[in-house]
Structures are given as structure tokens and as C-alpha cells.
PDB file of C-alpha atoms in Angstrom:
ATOM      1  CA  UNK A   1       0.000   0.000   0.000  1.00 37.00           C
ATOM      2  CA  UNK A   2       1.368   3.484  -0.815  1.00 42.00           C
ATOM      3  CA  UNK A   3       2.124   5.764   2.127  1.00 44.00           C
ATOM      4  CA  UNK A   4      -0.466   8.530   1.997  1.00 48.00           C
ATOM      5  CA  UNK A   5       0.793  10.119   5.193  1.00 48.00           C
ATOM      6  CA  UNK A   6      -1.590  11.457   7.825  1.00 48.00           C
ATOM      7  CA  UNK A   7      -5.044  12.167   6.449  1.00 53.00           C
ATOM      8  CA  UNK A   8      -7.069  15.244   7.533  1.00 53.00           C
ATOM      9  CA  UNK A   9     -10.319  14.554   9.331  1.00 59.00           C
ATOM     10  CA  UNK A  10     -13.581  15.912   7.958  1.00 62.00           C
ATOM     11  CA  UNK A  11     -15.975  18.153   9.847  1.00 62.00           C
ATOM     12  CA  UNK A  12     -18.444  21.009   9.685  1.00 74.00           C
ATOM     13  CA  UNK A  13     -15.863  23.696   8.898  1.00 89.00           C
ATOM     14  CA  UNK A  14     -13.591  21.604   6.703  1.00 89.00           C
ATOM     15  CA  UNK A  15     -14.600  23.287   3.436  1.00 89.00           C
ATOM     16  CA  UNK A  16     -14.511  26.686   5.121  1.00 92.00           C
ATOM     17  CA  UNK A  17     -10.889  26.112   6.130  1.00 93.00           C
ATOM     18  CA  UNK A  18      -9.988  24.996   2.607  1.00 92.00           C
ATOM     19  CA  UNK A  19     -11.630  28.056   1.060  1.00 91.00           C
ATOM     20  CA  UNK A  20      -9.657  30.376   3.312  1.00 93.00           C
ATOM     21  CA  UNK A  21      -6.420  28.491   2.691  1.00 91.00           C
ATOM     22  CA  UNK A  22      -7.003  28.618  -1.044  1.00 87.00           C
ATOM     23  CA  UNK A  23      -7.305  32.410  -0.961  1.00 87.00           C
ATOM     24  CA  UNK A  24      -4.096  32.808   1.024  1.00 89.00           C
ATOM     25  CA  UNK A  25      -1.986  30.222  -0.804  1.00 83.00           C
ATOM     26  CA  UNK A  26      -3.008  31.521  -4.232  1.00 75.00           C
ATOM     27  CA  UNK A  27      -2.012  34.995  -3.117  1.00 78.00           C
ATOM     28  CA  UNK A  28       1.109  34.303  -1.051  1.00 78.00           C
ATOM     29  CA  UNK A  29       2.298  30.791  -1.923  1.00 73.00           C
ATOM     30  CA  UNK A  30       3.195  28.117   0.617  1.00 76.00           C
ATOM     31  CA  UNK A  31       5.990  29.880   2.478  1.00 77.00           C
ATOM     32  CA  UNK A  32       4.177  33.218   2.610  1.00 81.00           C
ATOM     33  CA  UNK A  33       0.839  31.727   3.597  1.00 84.00           C
ATOM     34  CA  UNK A  34       0.715  32.242   7.367  1.00 90.00           C
ATOM     35  CA  UNK A  35      -1.736  30.197   9.413  1.00 93.00           C
ATOM     36  CA  UNK A  36      -2.938  33.423  11.071  1.00 93.00           C
ATOM     37  CA  UNK A  37      -3.880  34.794   7.647  1.00 94.00           C
ATOM     38  CA  UNK A  38      -5.612  31.546   6.704  1.00 94.00           C
ATOM     39  CA  UNK A  39      -7.638  31.612   9.921  1.00 94.00           C
ATOM     40  CA  UNK A  40      -8.707  35.195   9.223  1.00 93.00           C
ATOM     41  CA  UNK A  41      -9.654  34.451   5.610  1.00 94.00           C
ATOM     42  CA  UNK A  42     -11.594  31.349   6.656  1.00 93.00           C
ATOM     43  CA  UNK A  43     -13.313  33.031   9.592  1.00 93.00           C
ATOM     44  CA  UNK A  44     -12.161  30.345  12.025  1.00 93.00           C
ATOM     45  CA  UNK A  45      -9.653  30.031  14.832  1.00 93.00           C
ATOM     46  CA  UNK A  46      -6.141  28.625  14.425  1.00 93.00           C
ATOM     47  CA  UNK A  47      -7.199  25.807  16.743  1.00 92.00           C
ATOM     48  CA  UNK A  48      -9.939  24.875  14.260  1.00 92.00           C
ATOM     49  CA  UNK A  49      -7.434  24.762  11.410  1.00 93.00           C
ATOM     50  CA  UNK A  50      -5.047  22.563  13.365  1.00 92.00           C
ATOM     51  CA  UNK A  51      -7.888  20.252  14.366  1.00 90.00           C
ATOM     52  CA  UNK A  52      -8.318  19.428  10.673  1.00 91.00           C
ATOM     53  CA  UNK A  53      -4.746  19.863   9.447  1.00 90.00           C
ATOM     54  CA  UNK A  54      -2.057  19.441  12.121  1.00 89.00           C
ATOM     55  CA  UNK A  55       0.603  20.239   9.500  1.00 85.00           C
ATOM     56  CA  UNK A  56       0.407  23.298   7.223  1.00 88.00           C
ATOM     57  CA  UNK A  57       1.904  21.232   4.428  1.00 83.00           C
ATOM     58  CA  UNK A  58      -1.039  18.835   4.556  1.00 84.00           C
ATOM     59  CA  UNK A  59      -3.389  21.783   4.178  1.00 89.00           C
ATOM     60  CA  UNK A  60      -1.381  23.087   1.227  1.00 83.00           C
ATOM     61  CA  UNK A  61      -1.340  19.657  -0.401  1.00 80.00           C
ATOM     62  CA  UNK A  62      -5.132  19.358  -0.227  1.00 84.00           C
ATOM     63  CA  UNK A  63      -5.617  22.871  -1.593  1.00 84.00           C
ATOM     64  CA  UNK A  64      -3.059  22.215  -4.335  1.00 78.00           C
ATOM     65  CA  UNK A  65      -4.613  18.893  -5.320  1.00 79.00           C
ATOM     66  CA  UNK A  66      -8.043  20.475  -5.659  1.00 82.00           C
ATOM     67  CA  UNK A  67      -6.729  23.560  -7.435  1.00 77.00           C
ATOM     68  CA  UNK A  68      -4.699  21.558  -9.960  1.00 76.00           C
ATOM     69  CA  UNK A  69      -7.758  19.497 -10.825  1.00 77.00           C
ATOM     70  CA  UNK A  70      -9.954  22.587 -11.020  1.00 77.00           C
ATOM     71  CA  UNK A  71      -7.545  24.450 -13.297  1.00 74.00           C
ATOM     72  CA  UNK A  72      -7.019  21.467 -15.582  1.00 73.00           C
ATOM     73  CA  UNK A  73     -10.774  20.955 -15.914  1.00 76.00           C
ATOM     74  CA  UNK A  74     -11.355  24.678 -16.435  1.00 75.00           C
ATOM     75  CA  UNK A  75      -8.705  24.866 -19.151  1.00 73.00           C
ATOM     76  CA  UNK A  76     -10.322  21.996 -21.023  1.00 74.00           C
ATOM     77  CA  UNK A  77     -13.860  23.326 -20.548  1.00 78.00           C
ATOM     78  CA  UNK A  78     -12.944  26.617 -22.215  1.00 80.00           C
ATOM     79  CA  UNK A  79     -11.555  24.904 -25.312  1.00 81.00           C
ATOM     80  CA  UNK A  80     -13.719  23.873 -28.264  1.00 85.00           C
ATOM     81  CA  UNK A  81     -13.099  20.265 -29.261  1.00 88.00           C
ATOM     82  CA  UNK A  82     -14.156  21.145 -32.813  1.00 89.00           C
ATOM     83  CA  UNK A  83     -11.454  23.798 -33.211  1.00 92.00           C
ATOM     84  CA  UNK A  84      -8.745  22.993 -35.738  1.00 94.00           C
ATOM     85  CA  UNK A  85      -5.542  21.501 -34.347  1.00 95.00           C
ATOM     86  CA  UNK A  86      -3.195  24.534 -34.493  1.00 95.00           C
ATOM     87  CA  UNK A  87      -5.649  26.815 -32.675  1.00 95.00           C
ATOM     88  CA  UNK A  88      -6.624  24.205 -30.090  1.00 94.00           C
ATOM     89  CA  UNK A  89      -3.017  23.309 -29.281  1.00 95.00           C
ATOM     90  CA  UNK A  90      -2.047  26.955 -29.076  1.00 95.00           C
ATOM     91  CA  UNK A  91      -4.895  27.754 -26.665  1.00 92.00           C
ATOM     92  CA  UNK A  92      -4.071  24.732 -24.498  1.00 92.00           C
ATOM     93  CA  UNK A  93      -0.392  25.711 -24.416  1.00 93.00           C
ATOM     94  CA  UNK A  94      -1.348  29.184 -23.183  1.00 92.00           C
ATOM     95  CA  UNK A  95      -3.276  27.634 -20.264  1.00 87.00           C
ATOM     96  CA  UNK A  96      -0.479  25.198 -19.374  1.00 88.00           C
ATOM     97  CA  UNK A  97       2.246  27.836 -19.411  1.00 90.00           C
ATOM     98  CA  UNK A  98       0.117  30.266 -17.393  1.00 88.00           C
ATOM     99  CA  UNK A  99      -0.133  27.671 -14.631  1.00 84.00           C
ATOM    100  CA  UNK A 100       3.478  26.459 -14.534  1.00 84.00           C
ATOM    101  CA  UNK A 101       4.799  30.032 -14.414  1.00 87.00           C
ATOM    102  CA  UNK A 102       2.357  31.218 -11.735  1.00 83.00           C
ATOM    103  CA  UNK A 103       3.539  31.629  -8.141  1.00 79.00           C
ATOM    104  CA  UNK A 104       1.027  29.017  -7.046  1.00 75.00           C
ATOM    105  CA  UNK A 105       2.094  26.551  -9.726  1.00 78.00           C
ATOM    106  CA  UNK A 106       5.737  26.870  -8.731  1.00 81.00           C
ATOM    107  CA  UNK A 107       4.873  26.503  -5.038  1.00 74.00           C
ATOM    108  CA  UNK A 108       2.886  23.350  -5.782  1.00 75.00           C
ATOM    109  CA  UNK A 109       5.751  21.706  -7.635  1.00 79.00           C
ATOM    110  CA  UNK A 110       8.437  22.660  -5.111  1.00 78.00           C
ATOM    111  CA  UNK A 111       6.393  21.588  -2.100  1.00 73.00           C
ATOM    112  CA  UNK A 112       5.380  18.253  -3.586  1.00 72.00           C
ATOM    113  CA  UNK A 113       8.974  17.459  -4.529  1.00 75.00           C
ATOM    114  CA  UNK A 114      10.225  18.504  -1.078  1.00 72.00           C
ATOM    115  CA  UNK A 115       7.679  16.271   0.649  1.00 68.00           C
ATOM    116  CA  UNK A 116       7.978  13.278  -1.688  1.00 69.00           C
ATOM    117  CA  UNK A 117      10.246  11.350   0.694  1.00 74.00           C
ATOM    118  CA  UNK A 118       8.004  11.896   3.708  1.00 69.00           C
ATOM    119  CA  UNK A 119       4.752  11.284   1.795  1.00 68.00           C
ATOM    120  CA  UNK A 120       5.607   9.215  -1.315  1.00 70.00           C
ATOM    121  CA  UNK A 121       2.014   9.225  -2.544  1.00 70.00           C
ATOM    122  CA  UNK A 122       1.913  12.994  -2.979  1.00 69.00           C
ATOM    123  CA  UNK A 123       3.547  12.834  -6.408  1.00 71.00           C
ATOM    124  CA  UNK A 124       0.878  10.455  -7.641  1.00 76.00           C
ATOM    125  CA  UNK A 125      -1.866  12.708  -6.266  1.00 73.00           C
ATOM    126  CA  UNK A 126      -0.342  15.740  -7.990  1.00 72.00           C
ATOM    127  CA  UNK A 127       0.009  13.875 -11.271  1.00 77.00           C
ATOM    128  CA  UNK A 128      -3.491  12.383 -11.235  1.00 78.00           C
ATOM    129  CA  UNK A 129      -5.277  15.549 -10.126  1.00 73.00           C
ATOM    130  CA  UNK A 130      -3.639  17.928 -12.597  1.00 73.00           C
ATOM    131  CA  UNK A 131      -1.298  16.624 -15.256  1.00 79.00           C
ATOM    132  CA  UNK A 132      -3.255  13.470 -16.038  1.00 83.00           C
ATOM    133  CA  UNK A 133      -6.561  15.355 -16.281  1.00 82.00           C
ATOM    134  CA  UNK A 134      -5.057  17.734 -18.844  1.00 83.00           C
ATOM    135  CA  UNK A 135      -3.374  14.935 -20.781  1.00 88.00           C
ATOM    136  CA  UNK A 136      -6.548  12.839 -20.912  1.00 89.00           C
ATOM    137  CA  UNK A 137      -8.444  15.851 -22.207  1.00 89.00           C
ATOM    138  CA  UNK A 138      -5.834  16.323 -24.922  1.00 93.00           C
ATOM    139  CA  UNK A 139      -6.082  12.638 -25.853  1.00 95.00           C
ATOM    140  CA  UNK A 140      -9.835  13.075 -26.307  1.00 94.00           C
ATOM    141  CA  UNK A 141      -9.246  16.038 -28.597  1.00 94.00           C
ATOM    142  CA  UNK A 142      -6.505  14.314 -30.599  1.00 96.00           C
ATOM    143  CA  UNK A 143      -8.750  11.325 -31.280  1.00 97.00           C
ATOM    144  CA  UNK A 144     -11.387  13.675 -32.679  1.00 95.00           C
ATOM    145  CA  UNK A 145      -8.786  15.549 -34.716  1.00 96.00           C
ATOM    146  CA  UNK A 146      -7.512  12.241 -36.089  1.00 97.00           C
ATOM    147  CA  UNK A 147     -11.040  11.270 -37.095  1.00 96.00           C
ATOM    148  CA  UNK A 148     -11.275  14.578 -38.971  1.00 95.00           C
ATOM    149  CA  UNK A 149      -8.001  13.808 -40.726  1.00 96.00           C
ATOM    150  CA  UNK A 150      -6.056  16.671 -39.120  1.00 96.00           C
ATOM    151  CA  UNK A 151      -3.467  14.482 -37.369  1.00 97.00           C
ATOM    152  CA  UNK A 152      -2.130  10.975 -37.782  1.00 97.00           C
ATOM    153  CA  UNK A 153      -1.230   9.372 -34.422  1.00 97.00           C
ATOM    154  CA  UNK A 154      -0.641   5.759 -33.369  1.00 96.00           C
ATOM    155  CA  UNK A 155       0.003   6.311 -29.649  1.00 97.00           C
ATOM    156  CA  UNK A 156      -2.330   9.045 -28.392  1.00 97.00           C
ATOM    157  CA  UNK A 157      -1.130   8.912 -24.773  1.00 96.00           C
ATOM    158  CA  UNK A 158       2.480   9.358 -25.823  1.00 97.00           C
ATOM    159  CA  UNK A 159       1.589  12.213 -28.179  1.00 97.00           C
ATOM    160  CA  UNK A 160      -0.309  14.041 -25.413  1.00 95.00           C
ATOM    161  CA  UNK A 161       2.611  13.654 -23.016  1.00 94.00           C
ATOM    162  CA  UNK A 162       5.017  14.923 -25.658  1.00 96.00           C
ATOM    163  CA  UNK A 163       2.980  18.059 -26.229  1.00 96.00           C
ATOM    164  CA  UNK A 164       2.722  18.696 -22.494  1.00 92.00           C
ATOM    165  CA  UNK A 165       6.511  18.578 -22.170  1.00 93.00           C
ATOM    166  CA  UNK A 166       7.083  20.677 -25.273  1.00 96.00           C
ATOM    167  CA  UNK A 167       5.160  23.429 -23.490  1.00 94.00           C
ATOM    168  CA  UNK A 168       7.634  23.304 -20.586  1.00 92.00           C
ATOM    169  CA  UNK A 169      10.779  23.748 -22.679  1.00 92.00           C
ATOM    170  CA  UNK A 170      13.090  26.486 -21.350  1.00 90.00           C
ATOM    171  CA  UNK A 171      10.435  28.187 -19.228  1.00 91.00           C
ATOM    172  CA  UNK A 172       9.753  25.470 -16.633  1.00 88.00           C
ATOM    173  CA  UNK A 173      13.289  24.948 -15.353  1.00 87.00           C
ATOM    174  CA  UNK A 174      14.045  28.669 -15.346  1.00 89.00           C
ATOM    175  CA  UNK A 175      10.930  29.228 -13.252  1.00 85.00           C
ATOM    176  CA  UNK A 176      11.510  26.380 -10.802  1.00 83.00           C
ATOM    177  CA  UNK A 177      15.186  27.224 -10.246  1.00 84.00           C
ATOM    178  CA  UNK A 178      14.435  30.921  -9.738  1.00 81.00           C
ATOM    179  CA  UNK A 179      16.402  31.920 -12.809  1.00 87.00           C
ATOM    180  CA  UNK A 180      13.495  34.167 -13.762  1.00 81.00           C
ATOM    181  CA  UNK A 181      10.583  35.433 -11.701  1.00 78.00           C
ATOM    182  CA  UNK A 182       8.428  36.367 -14.649  1.00 84.00           C
ATOM    183  CA  UNK A 183       8.275  35.826 -18.392  1.00 90.00           C
ATOM    184  CA  UNK A 184       7.364  38.236 -21.138  1.00 91.00           C
ATOM    185  CA  UNK A 185       4.599  37.593 -23.641  1.00 92.00           C
ATOM    186  CA  UNK A 186       7.231  37.131 -26.348  1.00 93.00           C
ATOM    187  CA  UNK A 187       9.104  34.533 -24.266  1.00 93.00           C
ATOM    188  CA  UNK A 188       5.912  32.561 -23.715  1.00 93.00           C
ATOM    189  CA  UNK A 189       4.851  32.902 -27.358  1.00 95.00           C
ATOM    190  CA  UNK A 190       8.244  31.585 -28.457  1.00 95.00           C
ATOM    191  CA  UNK A 191       7.676  28.371 -26.500  1.00 95.00           C
ATOM    192  CA  UNK A 192       4.009  28.082 -27.507  1.00 96.00           C
ATOM    193  CA  UNK A 193       4.616  28.506 -31.226  1.00 96.00           C
ATOM    194  CA  UNK A 194       7.612  26.183 -31.092  1.00 96.00           C
ATOM    195  CA  UNK A 195       5.605  23.488 -29.298  1.00 97.00           C
ATOM    196  CA  UNK A 196       2.718  23.666 -31.760  1.00 97.00           C
ATOM    197  CA  UNK A 197       5.005  23.718 -34.808  1.00 97.00           C
ATOM    198  CA  UNK A 198       7.106  20.772 -33.637  1.00 97.00           C
ATOM    199  CA  UNK A 199       4.082  18.713 -32.618  1.00 97.00           C
ATOM    200  CA  UNK A 200       2.325  19.227 -35.933  1.00 97.00           C
ATOM    201  CA  UNK A 201       5.530  18.610 -37.876  1.00 97.00           C
ATOM    202  CA  UNK A 202       5.509  15.139 -36.343  1.00 97.00           C
ATOM    203  CA  UNK A 203       1.781  14.364 -36.246  1.00 97.00           C
ATOM    204  CA  UNK A 204       0.051  16.821 -38.572  1.00 95.00           C
ATOM    205  CA  UNK A 205      -1.297  15.754 -41.940  1.00 89.00           C
TER     206      UNK A 205
END
């Protein structure tokens, strides 16, 4: 059985605590998100927070898991599955890059990596709640695009993973390693257009 670490208990103010934590973590990240601020945003006492989440990292993990899933689902819901391949891929790349370069996105990745030894199952939760949701949505689109004759793909899962990683080229490591705090529109467009062009050079008809 994978080690899921300590699990938060559920109760009447559980969702209230998560809503407050979400506001603070999205604004200030993990390190800057003080428990006092979370308690104020949630309208509860610190004791109430600790009764549900004895470790601030556990609270962050739950918020991050939910937020990753929400953002992946939102990104896919705003995209039209009938759009032609270049425009769909470009729009998806914009959503992916916006998340991985955001303060929250960087905090999620760093915290999950830092805690992977203590809670080995966190990586799987992060992958399944965010990355896998986005990749599965792209697989659904690519199958439709293939049926329309826009792409020719044998391994749809591999193709979706390849596109996801093409969108991280250059930008992701510079963001994670604090080589750059922000990226210009032209820097992001360079990666987006390169990802779309390379993907369609391999799979486009």
C-alpha cells in the first residue's frame, strides 16, 4: 500500500478552512501563507485549522490537489473540441504555461517534490489531479482531430505527453530554479509557437 501520510479529518468547517487556505496560498504561496492569515480568511480560529490539518503542508497539499484538478478541468472546458488543431493546441499551451509560471504553480511543484520522501504518494496525487486530467483531455481532442483527418497518431497517450513537455521547454526549469521570476509575452509565445510547430511537424497531416 502506498504511504499517503496522515489524512485530515472531515468536519463542519472543513470546506470553510480549505476556502480560506485557497485564498491565502493563491495569493502568497506556501511559504508566505501564514496560518494566522488563513484563519482570518476562513473566519475560524487557528485551533480549528489545526484540528483538521495538524501540518500546514497537509493543508497546502489538499488545496493544491483540488486547485490543480480545477484548473485542468477549467482549461479543457474553455476549449472547443471542434477547433482545428493549431488553434486548439495553441490555446491549451497558453493555459499550461500560465499555470506552470504562476507563483502558485511553482509553489505546488516545489512543495510536492520537497515532501515526496516523507509522503511518497503525494507525487501520484499531484500527477493524477492535474497533469493526467489535462493529458486525458488532450487525448480526447486528438482522437477527434484524427477522425477529422487533421493528425495521424498511433500512440495518443504518448503524443499528449510529448505536447505537455514541449510546453515546458526552457520556461519550466528557469521558473523552478528561480532563474526568472516572470516571463514576457514574447518569451511565452516563443515556447508556444515552437511546441505547436514541432508537434504538428511530427503528427500533422
